[in-house]
PDB file of C-alpha atoms and ligand atoms in Angstrom:
ATOM      1  CA  UNK A 517       6.379  17.752   4.619  1.00 72.00           C
ATOM      2  CA  UNK A 518       9.710  17.066   6.665  1.00 70.00           C
ATOM      3  CA  UNK A 519      11.967  15.264   4.422  1.00 73.00           C
ATOM      4  CA  UNK A 520      12.476  11.929   6.118  1.00 75.00           C
ATOM      5  CA  UNK A 521       8.653  11.829   5.556  1.00 80.00           C
ATOM      6  CA  UNK A 522       8.907  12.609   1.903  1.00 85.00           C
ATOM      7  CA  UNK A 523      11.372   9.659   1.555  1.00 86.00           C
ATOM      8  CA  UNK A 524       8.671   6.948   3.437  1.00 83.00           C
ATOM      9  CA  UNK A 525       6.092   8.254   1.241  1.00 88.00           C
ATOM     10  CA  UNK A 526       8.327   7.746  -2.370  1.00 92.00           C
ATOM     11  CA  UNK A 527       9.916   4.473  -0.910  1.00 89.00           C
ATOM     12  CA  UNK A 528       5.933   3.478  -0.490  1.00 88.00           C
ATOM     13  CA  UNK A 529       4.896   5.034  -4.017  1.00 93.00           C
ATOM     14  CA  UNK A 530       8.093   2.842  -5.905  1.00 93.00           C
ATOM     15  CA  UNK A 531       7.677  -0.399  -4.255  1.00 90.00           C
ATOM     16  CA  UNK A 532       3.410   0.069  -5.512  1.00 92.00           C
ATOM     17  CA  UNK A 533       4.496   1.351  -8.859  1.00 94.00           C
ATOM     18  CA  UNK A 534       6.611  -1.866  -9.374  1.00 93.00           C
ATOM     19  CA  UNK A 535       4.378  -3.819  -8.580  1.00 91.00           C
ATOM     20  CA  UNK A 536       1.829  -2.602 -10.826  1.00 92.00           C
ATOM     21  CA  UNK A 537       4.907  -2.872 -13.701  1.00 93.00           C
ATOM     22  CA  UNK A 538       4.919   1.161 -13.382  1.00 95.00           C
ATOM     23  CA  UNK A 539       8.506   2.373 -14.066  1.00 96.00           C
ATOM     24  CA  UNK A 540       9.255   3.212 -10.508  1.00 96.00           C
ATOM     25  CA  UNK A 541      11.397   5.911 -11.340  1.00 97.00           C
ATOM     26  CA  UNK A 542       9.134   7.820 -13.471  1.00 97.00           C
ATOM     27  CA  UNK A 543       6.190   7.529 -10.596  1.00 97.00           C
ATOM     28  CA  UNK A 544       9.150   9.240  -7.925  1.00 97.00           C
ATOM     29  CA  UNK A 545       9.636  11.900 -10.186  1.00 97.00           C
ATOM     30  CA  UNK A 546       6.001  12.545 -10.505  1.00 97.00           C
ATOM     31  CA  UNK A 547       5.272  12.161  -6.844  1.00 96.00           C
ATOM     32  CA  UNK A 548       8.357  14.862  -6.215  1.00 95.00           C
ATOM     33  CA  UNK A 549       6.641  17.385  -8.907  1.00 95.00           C
ATOM     34  CA  UNK A 550       2.867  17.227  -7.165  1.00 95.00           C
ATOM     35  CA  UNK A 551       4.831  17.513  -3.623  1.00 92.00           C
ATOM     36  CA  UNK A 552       6.679  20.797  -4.795  1.00 91.00           C
ATOM     37  CA  UNK A 553       3.328  22.245  -6.004  1.00 88.00           C
ATOM     38  CA  UNK A 554       2.766  24.995  -3.777  1.00 80.00           C
ATOM     39  CA  UNK A 555      -0.416  27.378  -5.450  1.00 79.00           C
ATOM     40  CA  UNK A 556      -2.654  24.931  -4.509  1.00 78.00           C
ATOM     41  CA  UNK A 557      -4.515  24.708  -8.241  1.00 86.00           C
ATOM     42  CA  UNK A 558      -3.072  21.259  -8.665  1.00 93.00           C
ATOM     43  CA  UNK A 559      -0.813  19.990 -12.161  1.00 95.00           C
ATOM     44  CA  UNK A 560      -2.420  18.631 -14.964  1.00 93.00           C
ATOM     45  CA  UNK A 561      -0.766  16.120 -17.221  1.00 92.00           C
ATOM     46  CA  UNK A 562       0.550  18.390 -19.277  1.00 91.00           C
ATOM     47  CA  UNK A 563       2.092  20.325 -16.857  1.00 93.00           C
ATOM     48  CA  UNK A 564       3.647  17.341 -15.252  1.00 96.00           C
ATOM     49  CA  UNK A 565       4.919  16.409 -19.063  1.00 96.00           C
ATOM     50  CA  UNK A 566       6.471  19.649 -19.881  1.00 95.00           C
ATOM     51  CA  UNK A 567       8.305  19.621 -16.388  1.00 95.00           C
ATOM     52  CA  UNK A 568       9.178  15.946 -16.046  1.00 96.00           C
ATOM     53  CA  UNK A 569       9.590  14.544 -19.443  1.00 95.00           C
ATOM     54  CA  UNK A 570       7.939  11.528 -19.175  1.00 96.00           C
ATOM     55  CA  UNK A 571       5.346  10.777 -21.808  1.00 95.00           C
ATOM     56  CA  UNK A 572       1.993  11.541 -21.122  1.00 93.00           C
ATOM     57  CA  UNK A 573       0.772   8.485 -21.171  1.00 95.00           C
ATOM     58  CA  UNK A 574       3.442   7.211 -18.759  1.00 96.00           C
ATOM     59  CA  UNK A 575       2.311  10.027 -16.629  1.00 97.00           C
ATOM     60  CA  UNK A 576      -1.752   9.210 -16.574  1.00 96.00           C
ATOM     61  CA  UNK A 577      -0.861   6.044 -15.547  1.00 96.00           C
ATOM     62  CA  UNK A 578       1.603   7.265 -12.624  1.00 97.00           C
ATOM     63  CA  UNK A 579      -1.998   9.830 -11.563  1.00 97.00           C
ATOM     64  CA  UNK A 580      -3.940   6.649 -12.051  1.00 95.00           C
ATOM     65  CA  UNK A 581      -2.248   4.797  -9.403  1.00 95.00           C
ATOM     66  CA  UNK A 582      -1.269   7.584  -7.006  1.00 95.00           C
ATOM     67  CA  UNK A 583      -5.721   8.027  -7.400  1.00 94.00           C
ATOM     68  CA  UNK A 584      -6.346   4.473  -7.298  1.00 92.00           C
ATOM     69  CA  UNK A 585      -4.261   4.913  -3.907  1.00 89.00           C
ATOM     70  CA  UNK A 586      -6.012   7.846  -2.821  1.00 89.00           C
ATOM     71  CA  UNK A 587      -2.824   9.508  -2.320  1.00 93.00           C
ATOM     72  CA  UNK A 588      -4.101  12.089  -5.553  1.00 94.00           C
ATOM     73  CA  UNK A 589      -7.022  13.624  -6.315  1.00 94.00           C
ATOM     74  CA  UNK A 590      -8.163  15.770  -9.223  1.00 94.00           C
ATOM     75  CA  UNK A 591     -10.452  18.631  -9.810  1.00 93.00           C
ATOM     76  CA  UNK A 592     -11.662  20.078 -13.473  1.00 93.00           C
ATOM     77  CA  UNK A 593     -11.232  22.894 -15.386  1.00 90.00           C
ATOM     78  CA  UNK A 594     -10.275  24.829 -18.507  1.00 87.00           C
ATOM     79  CA  UNK A 595      -6.941  25.346 -19.996  1.00 81.00           C
ATOM     80  CA  UNK A 596      -6.015  28.967 -19.678  1.00 80.00           C
ATOM     81  CA  UNK A 597      -5.342  29.340 -23.267  1.00 85.00           C
ATOM     82  CA  UNK A 598      -7.675  26.862 -25.203  1.00 87.00           C
ATOM     83  CA  UNK A 599     -10.544  26.464 -22.873  1.00 87.00           C
ATOM     84  CA  UNK A 600     -10.836  22.564 -23.279  1.00 89.00           C
ATOM     85  CA  UNK A 601     -11.091  21.143 -20.224  1.00 91.00           C
ATOM     86  CA  UNK A 602      -8.193  19.713 -17.972  1.00 91.00           C
ATOM     87  CA  UNK A 603      -7.957  17.835 -14.838  1.00 93.00           C
ATOM     88  CA  UNK A 604      -5.528  19.002 -12.180  1.00 95.00           C
ATOM     89  CA  UNK A 605      -3.950  16.785  -9.890  1.00 96.00           C
ATOM     90  CA  UNK A 606      -2.840  17.617  -6.236  1.00 94.00           C
ATOM     91  CA  UNK A 607      -1.805  15.239  -3.195  1.00 93.00           C
ATOM     92  CA  UNK A 608      -4.360  14.482  -0.782  1.00 89.00           C
ATOM     93  CA  UNK A 609      -2.622  15.074   2.313  1.00 84.00           C
ATOM     94  CA  UNK A 610      -5.105  13.119   4.586  1.00 84.00           C
ATOM     95  CA  UNK A 611      -4.225   9.884   3.137  1.00 87.00           C
ATOM     96  CA  UNK A 612      -0.851  10.521   3.145  1.00 87.00           C
ATOM     97  CA  UNK A 613      -0.352  10.946   6.557  1.00 88.00           C
ATOM     98  CA  UNK A 614      -2.512   7.888   7.223  1.00 88.00           C
ATOM     99  CA  UNK A 615      -0.280   6.335   5.450  1.00 85.00           C
ATOM    100  CA  UNK A 616       2.753   7.532   6.160  1.00 86.00           C
ATOM    101  CA  UNK A 617       1.629   6.541   9.439  1.00 90.00           C
ATOM    102  CA  UNK A 618       1.250   2.666   9.389  1.00 89.00           C
ATOM    103  CA  UNK A 619       4.543   2.487   7.116  1.00 86.00           C
ATOM    104  CA  UNK A 620       6.341   3.986   9.732  1.00 88.00           C
ATOM    105  CA  UNK A 621       4.219   1.539  12.326  1.00 93.00           C
ATOM    106  CA  UNK A 622       5.694  -1.700  10.497  1.00 92.00           C
ATOM    107  CA  UNK A 623       8.970  -0.069   9.746  1.00 90.00           C
ATOM    108  CA  UNK A 624       8.851   0.225  13.562  1.00 94.00           C
ATOM    109  CA  UNK A 625       8.110  -3.253  13.852  1.00 95.00           C
ATOM    110  CA  UNK A 626      10.147  -4.366  11.846  1.00 94.00           C
ATOM    111  CA  UNK A 627      12.810  -2.525  14.035  1.00 94.00           C
ATOM    112  CA  UNK A 628      11.771  -4.038  17.087  1.00 96.00           C
ATOM    113  CA  UNK A 629      11.713  -7.679  16.011  1.00 96.00           C
ATOM    114  CA  UNK A 630      14.913  -7.041  14.849  1.00 93.00           C
ATOM    115  CA  UNK A 631      16.509  -6.084  18.514  1.00 94.00           C
ATOM    116  CA  UNK A 632      14.674  -8.856  19.830  1.00 95.00           C
ATOM    117  CA  UNK A 633      16.768 -11.011  17.663  1.00 91.00           C
ATOM    118  CA  UNK A 634      20.176  -9.084  18.497  1.00 90.00           C
ATOM    119  CA  UNK A 635      19.176  -8.986  21.878  1.00 91.00           C
ATOM    120  CA  UNK A 636      18.289 -12.856  22.108  1.00 90.00           C
ATOM    121  CA  UNK A 637      21.409 -14.429  19.784  1.00 88.00           C
ATOM    122  CA  UNK A 638      24.799 -14.515  20.069  1.00 90.00           C
ATOM    123  CA  UNK A 639      26.808 -14.186  17.040  1.00 92.00           C
ATOM    124  CA  UNK A 640      30.096 -15.165  15.785  1.00 95.00           C
ATOM    125  CA  UNK A 641      32.708 -13.618  13.119  1.00 94.00           C
ATOM    126  CA  UNK A 642      35.310 -14.277  11.054  1.00 96.00           C
ATOM    127  CA  UNK A 643      38.251 -12.251  11.972  1.00 95.00           C
ATOM    128  CA  UNK A 644      39.753 -12.693   8.211  1.00 96.00           C
ATOM    129  CA  UNK A 645      37.152 -12.098   6.503  1.00 95.00           C
ATOM    130  CA  UNK A 646      34.488 -10.795   8.500  1.00 93.00           C
ATOM    131  CA  UNK A 647      31.699 -13.365   7.518  1.00 93.00           C
ATOM    132  CA  UNK A 648      29.056 -13.709  10.457  1.00 92.00           C
ATOM    133  CA  UNK A 649      27.130 -16.576  11.948  1.00 94.00           C
ATOM    134  CA  UNK A 650      24.759 -17.730  14.839  1.00 92.00           C
ATOM    135  CA  UNK A 651      25.541 -19.438  17.624  1.00 92.00           C
ATOM    136  CA  UNK A 652      24.290 -22.497  15.540  1.00 93.00           C
ATOM    137  CA  UNK A 653      26.194 -21.588  13.093  1.00 96.00           C
ATOM    138  CA  UNK A 654      29.078 -21.540  14.507  1.00 96.00           C
ATOM    139  CA  UNK A 655      28.841 -24.277  16.756  1.00 96.00           C
ATOM    140  CA  UNK A 656      28.120 -26.497  13.328  1.00 96.00           C
ATOM    141  CA  UNK A 657      31.200 -25.433  11.933  1.00 96.00           C
ATOM    142  CA  UNK A 658      33.061 -26.106  15.530  1.00 96.00           C
ATOM    143  CA  UNK A 659      33.480 -22.353  15.490  1.00 96.00           C
ATOM    144  CA  UNK A 660      35.872 -22.544  12.451  1.00 97.00           C
ATOM    145  CA  UNK A 661      35.226 -20.131   9.773  1.00 97.00           C
ATOM    146  CA  UNK A 662      33.909 -23.008   6.499  1.00 96.00           C
ATOM    147  CA  UNK A 663      35.385 -20.793   3.946  1.00 95.00           C
ATOM    148  CA  UNK A 664      38.753 -20.110   5.600  1.00 96.00           C
ATOM    149  CA  UNK A 665      39.080 -22.074   8.943  1.00 95.00           C
ATOM    150  CA  UNK A 666      40.141 -19.347  11.239  1.00 96.00           C
ATOM    151  CA  UNK A 667      38.829 -19.736  14.687  1.00 97.00           C
ATOM    152  CA  UNK A 668      35.637 -17.508  14.916  1.00 97.00           C
ATOM    153  CA  UNK A 669      35.032 -14.983  17.551  1.00 95.00           C
ATOM    154  CA  UNK A 670      32.351 -13.820  19.516  1.00 94.00           C
ATOM    155  CA  UNK A 671      30.499 -10.321  18.479  1.00 89.00           C
ATOM    156  CA  UNK A 672      28.499  -8.701  21.074  1.00 84.00           C
ATOM    157  CA  UNK A 673      27.187  -6.627  18.245  1.00 83.00           C
ATOM    158  CA  UNK A 674      27.209  -3.590  20.524  1.00 88.00           C
ATOM    159  CA  UNK A 675      27.170  -0.956  18.017  1.00 87.00           C
ATOM    160  CA  UNK A 676      24.575  -2.539  15.752  1.00 87.00           C
ATOM    161  CA  UNK A 677      22.090  -2.694  18.565  1.00 92.00           C
ATOM    162  CA  UNK A 678      22.693   0.943  20.323  1.00 93.00           C
ATOM    163  CA  UNK A 679      22.093   2.314  16.461  1.00 92.00           C
ATOM    164  CA  UNK A 680      18.253   0.270  16.381  1.00 93.00           C
ATOM    165  CA  UNK A 681      17.486   1.342  19.743  1.00 95.00           C
ATOM    166  CA  UNK A 682      18.413   4.977  18.649  1.00 94.00           C
ATOM    167  CA  UNK A 683      16.169   4.566  15.182  1.00 92.00           C
ATOM    168  CA  UNK A 684      13.765   3.044  17.287  1.00 94.00           C
ATOM    169  CA  UNK A 685      13.505   5.829  19.508  1.00 95.00           C
ATOM    170  CA  UNK A 686      12.771   8.257  17.089  1.00 92.00           C
ATOM    171  CA  UNK A 687      10.596   6.735  15.258  1.00 91.00           C
ATOM    172  CA  UNK A 688       8.278   6.050  18.668  1.00 95.00           C
ATOM    173  CA  UNK A 689       8.365   9.279  19.106  1.00 93.00           C
ATOM    174  CA  UNK A 690       7.702  10.732  15.593  1.00 89.00           C
ATOM    175  CA  UNK A 691       4.859   8.444  15.543  1.00 92.00           C
ATOM    176  CA  UNK A 692       3.432   9.721  18.864  1.00 93.00           C
ATOM    177  CA  UNK A 693       3.669  13.194  17.269  1.00 89.00           C
ATOM    178  CA  UNK A 694       2.004  12.037  13.584  1.00 87.00           C
ATOM    179  CA  UNK A 695      -0.848  10.489  15.986  1.00 89.00           C
ATOM    180  CA  UNK A 696      -1.737  13.885  17.831  1.00 88.00           C
ATOM    181  CA  UNK A 697      -1.499  15.782  14.385  1.00 83.00           C
ATOM    182  CA  UNK A 698      -4.264  13.709  12.826  1.00 78.00           C
ATOM    183  CA  UNK A 699      -5.858  13.144  15.671  1.00 71.00           C
ATOM    184  CA  UNK A 700      -6.207   9.509  16.755  1.00 56.00           C
TER     185      UNK A 700
HETATM  186 ZN1   ZN B1423      37.045 -17.049   7.283  1.00 51.77          ZN
END
């Protein structure tokens, strides 16, 4: 998985964990362990406890959350030494790809709106303290900084717009690639 995809996925899991009263950092740690599990057998809650030092009870809550989101699934197996029934967890690549794609689309939409906002508004800033104002605000303050009284200057924000355009373009390409590989 590309590193920025892993980042998007982690951000998503952190956000859902916080909403579910689960420690977001711990959820991210468990997710990273599952992401780095390459032998395909999956990891048991016991394995995860050993790897992360997070208590098994909390690990189970995190796994249940990932399961409810369909991000992870499990298979039943036997403990190699004791023979006791164990559940081995791994990530669900297909669901993850779909989650990533819809997250990227939401981010793209936000960025497009932000760019649209930047392009259709004039901004002002205070050369002394750097505070920023929309045209309406600056007009209301008579183009004087309400904090220090300096004359406000127009700010074209070309650098921000340029950066936004670059990110938007990259995201569009990434979405296009994902859609082709998922096949829709
Ligand atoms: Zn000022």
